[in-house]
Short mmCIF file of C-alpha atoms in Angstrom, two decimals:
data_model
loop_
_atom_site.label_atom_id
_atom_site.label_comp_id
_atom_site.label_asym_id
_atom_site.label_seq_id
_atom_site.Cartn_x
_atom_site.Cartn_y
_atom_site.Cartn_z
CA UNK A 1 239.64 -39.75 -2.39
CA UNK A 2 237.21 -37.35 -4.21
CA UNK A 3 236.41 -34.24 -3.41
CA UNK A 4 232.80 -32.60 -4.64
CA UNK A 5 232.21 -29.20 -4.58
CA UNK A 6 228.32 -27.94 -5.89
CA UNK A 7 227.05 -24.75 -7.18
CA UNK A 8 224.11 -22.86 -8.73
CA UNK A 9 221.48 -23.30 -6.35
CA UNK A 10 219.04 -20.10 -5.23
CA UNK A 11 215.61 -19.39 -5.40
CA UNK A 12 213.87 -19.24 -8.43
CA UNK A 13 209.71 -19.32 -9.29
CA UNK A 14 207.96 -21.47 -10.37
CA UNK A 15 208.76 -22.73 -14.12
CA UNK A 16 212.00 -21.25 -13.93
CA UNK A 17 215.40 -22.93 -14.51
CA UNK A 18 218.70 -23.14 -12.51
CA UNK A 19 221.80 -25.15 -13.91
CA UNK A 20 223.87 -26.95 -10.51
CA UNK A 21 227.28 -27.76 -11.32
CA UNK A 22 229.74 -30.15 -9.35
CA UNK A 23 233.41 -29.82 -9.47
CA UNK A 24 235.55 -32.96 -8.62
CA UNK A 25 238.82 -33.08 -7.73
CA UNK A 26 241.44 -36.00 -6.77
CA UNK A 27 241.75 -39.22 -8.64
CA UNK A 28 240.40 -39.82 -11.52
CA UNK A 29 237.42 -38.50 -12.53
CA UNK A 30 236.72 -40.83 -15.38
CA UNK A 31 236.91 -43.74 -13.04
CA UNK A 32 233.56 -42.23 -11.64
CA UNK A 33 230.04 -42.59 -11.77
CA UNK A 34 228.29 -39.68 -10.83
CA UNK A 35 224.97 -39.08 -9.18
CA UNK A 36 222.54 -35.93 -8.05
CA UNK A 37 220.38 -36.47 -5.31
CA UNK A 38 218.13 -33.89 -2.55
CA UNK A 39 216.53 -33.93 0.22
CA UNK A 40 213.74 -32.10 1.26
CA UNK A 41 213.10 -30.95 4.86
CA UNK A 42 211.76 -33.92 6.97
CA UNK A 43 212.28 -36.47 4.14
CA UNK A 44 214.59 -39.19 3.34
CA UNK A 45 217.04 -38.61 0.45
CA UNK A 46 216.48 -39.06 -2.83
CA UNK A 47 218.25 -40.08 -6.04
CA UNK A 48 217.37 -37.32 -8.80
CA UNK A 49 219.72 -38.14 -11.91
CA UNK A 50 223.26 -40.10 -12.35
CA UNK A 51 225.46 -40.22 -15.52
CA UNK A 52 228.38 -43.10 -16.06
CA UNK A 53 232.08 -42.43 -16.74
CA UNK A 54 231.72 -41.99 -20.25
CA UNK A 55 228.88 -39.69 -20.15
CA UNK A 56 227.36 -42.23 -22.92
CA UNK A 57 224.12 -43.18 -20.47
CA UNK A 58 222.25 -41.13 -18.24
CA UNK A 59 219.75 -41.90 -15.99
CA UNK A 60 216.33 -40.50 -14.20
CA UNK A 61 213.94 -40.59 -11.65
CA UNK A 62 210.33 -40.41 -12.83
CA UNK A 63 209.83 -37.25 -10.98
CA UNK A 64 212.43 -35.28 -12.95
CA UNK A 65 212.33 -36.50 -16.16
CA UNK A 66 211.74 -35.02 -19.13
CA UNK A 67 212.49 -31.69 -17.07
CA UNK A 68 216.38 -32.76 -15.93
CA UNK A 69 219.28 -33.15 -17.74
CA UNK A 70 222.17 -34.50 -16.30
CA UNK A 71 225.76 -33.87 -17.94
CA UNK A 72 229.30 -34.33 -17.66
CA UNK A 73 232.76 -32.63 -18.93
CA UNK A 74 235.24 -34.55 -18.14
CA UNK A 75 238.13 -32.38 -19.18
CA UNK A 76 236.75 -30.15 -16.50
CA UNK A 77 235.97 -32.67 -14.20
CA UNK A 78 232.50 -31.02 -13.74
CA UNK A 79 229.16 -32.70 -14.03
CA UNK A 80 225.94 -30.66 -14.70
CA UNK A 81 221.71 -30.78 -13.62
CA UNK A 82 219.83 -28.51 -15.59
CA UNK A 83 216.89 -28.05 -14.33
CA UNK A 84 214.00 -26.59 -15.96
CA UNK A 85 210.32 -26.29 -15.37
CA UNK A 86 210.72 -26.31 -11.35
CA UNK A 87 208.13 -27.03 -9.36
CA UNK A 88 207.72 -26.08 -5.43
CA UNK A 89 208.37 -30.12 -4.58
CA UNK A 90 211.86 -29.59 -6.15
CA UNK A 91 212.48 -27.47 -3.74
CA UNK A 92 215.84 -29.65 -1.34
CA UNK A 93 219.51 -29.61 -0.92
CA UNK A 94 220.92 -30.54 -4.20
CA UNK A 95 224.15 -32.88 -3.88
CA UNK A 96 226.33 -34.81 -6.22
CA UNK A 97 227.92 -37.81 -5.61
CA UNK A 98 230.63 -40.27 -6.69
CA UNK A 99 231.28 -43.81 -7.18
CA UNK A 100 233.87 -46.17 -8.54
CA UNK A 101 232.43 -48.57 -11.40
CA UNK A 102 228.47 -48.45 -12.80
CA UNK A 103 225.46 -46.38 -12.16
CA UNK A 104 223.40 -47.10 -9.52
CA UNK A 105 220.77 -45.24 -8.06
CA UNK A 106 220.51 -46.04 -4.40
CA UNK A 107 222.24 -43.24 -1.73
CA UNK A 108 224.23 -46.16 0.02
CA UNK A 109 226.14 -47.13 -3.18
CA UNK A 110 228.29 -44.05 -3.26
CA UNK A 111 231.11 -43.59 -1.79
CA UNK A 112 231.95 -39.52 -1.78
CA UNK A 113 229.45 -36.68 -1.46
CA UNK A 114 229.48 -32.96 -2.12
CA UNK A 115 228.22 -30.52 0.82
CA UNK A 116 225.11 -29.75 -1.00
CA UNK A 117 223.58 -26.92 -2.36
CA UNK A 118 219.52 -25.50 -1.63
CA UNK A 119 217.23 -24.94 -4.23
CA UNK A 120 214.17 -23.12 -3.52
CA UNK A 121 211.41 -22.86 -6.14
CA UNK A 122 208.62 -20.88 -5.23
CA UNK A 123 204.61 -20.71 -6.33
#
């Protein structure tokens, strides 16, 4: 069992940056991939960013990147999304996610989940 706990979500304007933070706890975090995703009101989640154990290889969705960073410590068994140059359609629940083994990108694939955290970016 893993247990995912987010923060650093508000409202910020447009442009503006806000760093989320997830803090793991239980087995091994090095034995886990981890993933961001959101979902916006009325919409389907979404996979946002993931990062593998090692923290070697990160990965994007075309929507985010080049504004996203995803990061991990894992002596503090925290990853990171820094996100800067918001837009309104980033505007969701944030959550993190675990899984045991490789990266992948789809929502089914993982097996633990955060309670999520809202981001609102306004115009």
């Amino acid at each position: 069992q893993v247990q995912l706990v987010e923060s650093g979500g508000g409202l910020v304007q447009a442009g503006g940056s806000l760093r989320l933070s997830c803090a793991a706890s239980g087995r091994a975090f090095t034995n886990y991939a981890m993933g961001w995703f959101r979902q916006a009101p009325g919409k389907e989640r979404e996979f946002v960013a993931a990062i593998n154990r090692s923290g070697g290889s990160t990965y994007y969705a075309d929507s985010v990147k080049g504004r996203f960073t995803v990061s991990r410590d894992n002596a503090k068994n925290t990853v990171y999304l820094q996100m800067n140059s918001l837009k309104p359609e980033d505007t969701a629940v944030y959550y993190c996610a675990a899984r045991s083994g490789i990266v992948l990108t789809s929502t089914v694939a993982y097996d633990y989940w955060g309670q999520g955290t809202q981001v609102t970016v306004s115009s």
